[in-house]
Structures are given as C-alpha cells and as structure tokens.
Coordinates of N, CA and C in Angstrom, one line a residue:
M48 N -9.8 -15.6 -10.9 CA -8.8 -15.5 -9.9 C -8.0 -14.2 -10.0
F49 N -7.7 -13.9 -11.3 CA -6.9 -12.6 -11.5 C -7.7 -11.4 -11.1
N50 N -9.0 -11.5 -11.3 CA -9.9 -10.3 -11.0 C -9.9 -10.1 -9.5
I51 N -10.0 -11.2 -8.7 CA -10.0 -11.1 -7.2 C -8.7 -10.5 -6.8
V52 N -7.5 -10.9 -7.3 CA -6.2 -10.4 -6.9 C -6.2 -8.9 -7.3
S53 N -6.7 -8.5 -8.5 CA -6.7 -7.1 -8.9 C -7.6 -6.3 -8.0
V54 N -8.7 -6.8 -7.5 CA -9.6 -6.0 -6.6 C -8.9 -5.8 -5.3
I55 N -8.2 -6.8 -4.8 CA -7.4 -6.7 -3.5 C -6.3 -5.7 -3.7
I56 N -5.6 -5.7 -4.8 CA -4.5 -4.7 -5.0 C -5.2 -3.3 -5.1
G57 N -6.3 -3.2 -5.8 CA -7.0 -1.9 -5.9 C -7.5 -1.4 -4.6
L58 N -8.0 -2.3 -3.7 CA -8.5 -1.8 -2.4 C -7.3 -1.3 -1.5
V59 N -6.2 -2.0 -1.6 CA -5.0 -1.6 -0.8 C -4.5 -0.3 -1.3
A60 N -4.5 -0.1 -2.7 CA -4.0 1.1 -3.2 C -5.0 2.3 -2.9
L61 N -6.3 2.0 -2.9 CA -7.3 3.0 -2.6 C -7.2 3.5 -1.2
V62 N -7.0 2.6 -0.3 CA -6.8 3.0 1.2 C -5.5 3.8 1.3
L63 N -4.5 3.4 0.6 CA -3.2 4.2 0.7 C -3.4 5.6 0.0
A64 N -4.2 5.6 -1.0 CA -4.5 6.9 -1.7 C -5.3 7.8 -0.8
V65 N -6.2 7.3 -0.1 CA -7.0 8.1 0.9 C -6.0 8.7 1.9
V66 N -5.1 7.9 2.4 CA -4.2 8.4 3.4 C -3.2 9.5 2.8
A67 N -2.9 9.3 1.5 CA -2.0 10.2 0.8 C -2.7 11.5 0.5
F68 N -4.0 11.6 0.8 CA -4.6 12.9 0.6 C -4.3 13.9 1.7
L69 N -3.8 13.4 2.8 CA -3.4 14.3 3.9 C -2.2 15.2 3.5
P70 N -2.2 16.4 4.0 CA -1.1 17.3 3.7 C 0.3 16.6 4.0
L71 N 1.2 16.9 3.2 CA 2.6 16.4 3.3 C 2.8 14.9 3.0
L72 N 1.7 14.2 2.6 CA 1.8 12.8 2.3 C 1.6 12.6 0.8
G73 N 1.5 13.6 0.0 CA 1.2 13.5 -1.4 C 2.3 12.7 -2.2
W74 N 3.5 12.7 -1.6 CA 4.6 12.0 -2.3 C 4.3 10.5 -2.3
A75 N 3.5 10.0 -1.5 CA 3.1 8.6 -1.5 C 2.4 8.2 -2.7
N76 N 1.8 9.1 -3.4 CA 1.2 8.8 -4.7 C 2.1 8.3 -5.8
W77 N 3.4 8.7 -5.6 CA 4.4 8.2 -6.5 C 4.6 6.7 -6.4
L78 N 4.3 6.1 -5.2 CA 4.3 4.7 -5.0 C 3.0 4.0 -5.2
I79 N 1.9 4.7 -5.0 CA 0.6 4.2 -5.2 C 0.2 4.0 -6.6
I80 N 0.6 4.9 -7.5 CA 0.2 4.9 -8.9 C 0.9 3.6 -9.5
P81 N 2.2 3.3 -9.4 CA 2.7 2.1 -9.9 C 2.0 0.8 -9.4
L82 N 1.6 0.8 -8.1 CA 0.9 -0.3 -7.5 C -0.4 -0.5 -8.2
A83 N -1.1 0.6 -8.5 CA -2.4 0.5 -9.2 C -2.2 0.1 -10.6
I84 N -1.1 0.5 -11.3 CA -0.9 0.1 -12.6 C -0.6 -1.4 -12.7
I85 N 0.1 -2.0 -11.7 CA 0.3 -3.4 -11.6 C -1.1 -4.1 -11.4
G86 N -1.9 -3.5 -10.6 CA -3.2 -4.1 -10.3 C -4.1 -4.0 -11.6
A87 N -4.0 -3.0 -12.3 CA -4.8 -2.9 -13.6 C -4.3 -3.9 -14.6
G88 N -3.0 -4.1 -14.6 CA -2.4 -5.2 -15.5 C -2.9 -6.5 -15.1
V89 N -2.9 -6.8 -13.9 CA -3.5 -8.1 -13.4 C -5.0 -8.2 -13.7
G90 N -5.7 -7.1 -13.6 CA -7.1 -7.1 -13.9 C -7.4 -7.3 -15.3
T91 N -6.5 -7.0 -16.2 CA -6.8 -7.2 -17.6 C -6.6 -8.7 -18.0
L92 N -5.9 -9.4 -17.2 CA -5.7 -10.9 -17.4 C -7.0 -11.6 -17.0
G93 N -7.7 -11.1 -16.1 CA -9.0 -11.8 -15.6 C -10.1 -11.5 -16.5
G94 N -11.2 -12.3 -16.3 CA -12.4 -12.2 -17.1 C -13.2 -11.0 -16.8
G95 N -13.3 -10.5 -15.5 CA -14.1 -9.4 -15.1 C -13.5 -8.1 -15.3
T96 N -14.2 -7.0 -15.1 CA -13.7 -5.7 -15.3 C -13.6 -4.9 -14.0
A97 N -14.1 -5.5 -12.9 CA -14.2 -4.7 -11.6 C -12.8 -4.3 -11.1
G98 N -11.9 -5.3 -11.1 CA -10.6 -5.0 -10.6 C -9.8 -4.0 -11.5
R99 N -9.9 -4.1 -12.8 CA -9.3 -3.2 -13.7 C -9.9 -1.8 -13.5
N100 N -11.2 -1.7 -13.4 CA -11.8 -0.4 -13.3 C -11.5 0.3 -11.9
L101 N -11.4 -0.5 -10.9 CA -11.0 0.0 -9.6 C -9.6 0.6 -9.6
N102 N -8.7 -0.1 -10.2 CA -7.3 0.3 -10.3 C -7.2 1.6 -11.2
L103 N -8.0 1.6 -12.3 CA -7.9 2.8 -13.1 C -8.5 4.0 -12.3
F104 N -9.5 3.8 -11.5 CA -10.0 4.9 -10.7 C -8.9 5.4 -9.7
V105 N -8.2 4.5 -9.1 CA -7.1 4.8 -8.1 C -6.0 5.6 -8.9
I106 N -5.7 5.2 -10.1 CA -4.7 5.9 -10.9 C -5.1 7.3 -11.1
V107 N -6.4 7.5 -11.5 CA -6.9 8.9 -11.7 C -6.8 9.7 -10.5
V108 N -7.3 9.1 -9.3 CA -7.2 9.8 -8.1 C -5.8 10.2 -7.7
G109 N -4.9 9.3 -7.9 CA -3.5 9.6 -7.6 C -2.9 10.7 -8.5
I110 N -3.2 10.7 -9.7 CA -2.7 11.7 -10.7 C -3.3 13.1 -10.3
V111 N -4.6 13.1 -10.0 CA -5.3 14.4 -9.7 C -4.6 14.9 -8.4
R112 N -4.4 14.1 -7.4 CA -3.7 14.5 -6.2 C -2.3 15.1 -6.4
L113 N -1.6 14.4 -7.3 CA -0.3 14.9 -7.6 C -0.3 16.3 -8.3
M114 N -1.3 16.4 -9.2 CA -1.5 17.7 -9.9 C -1.9 18.8 -8.9
L115 N -2.7 18.5 -7.9 CA -3.1 19.5 -6.9 C -1.9 19.9 -6.1
G116 N -1.1 19.0 -5.8 CA 0.1 19.2 -4.9 C 1.3 19.7 -5.6
G117 N 1.3 19.8 -6.9 CA 2.5 20.3 -7.6 C 3.5 19.1 -7.9
G118 N 3.0 17.9 -7.7 CA 3.9 16.8 -8.0 C 4.7 16.2 -6.8
I119 N 4.8 17.0 -5.7 CA 5.5 16.5 -4.6 C 4.7 16.4 -3.3
L120 N 4.0 17.5 -2.9 CA 3.3 17.5 -1.7 C 1.9 17.1 -1.9

C-alpha cells in the first residue's frame, strides 16, 4: 500500500518537475524536491522499491535543474 502511494506521489512530482524545466519556472523545484522526499520516505515504509527509486530520481532531476538555473530560475 505504501509503495502505491509513493509511486503516485512520485508521478505527481515528476510531472511537476517536467513543467519546472520551462524557463522562469525553476523555482518550483524548491517545492517539488520536498514533495519527492516525502514520497521517498513513504516508499521506504513499503515492501517494494519502485516508489522510492522513482522519488529519488525526481529528487536528482530537481537538484540538477536547480544547479543549472543557479538555484532560482
């Protein structure tokens, strides 16, 4: 059950991260990364690893985007 919730959180965060790749929307990653951290935490409670891994991927994507944009843009 926790794994399914984690996958849903990860998919929502991933869709938002794709939108945040647009110019001037990079600040949204400051909201997406904590959401993915919560999803990864929920994923660790479940038996599977798919939700946790998806959320870890979203965290890495968000951090890379923040580094490319200088932390704000």
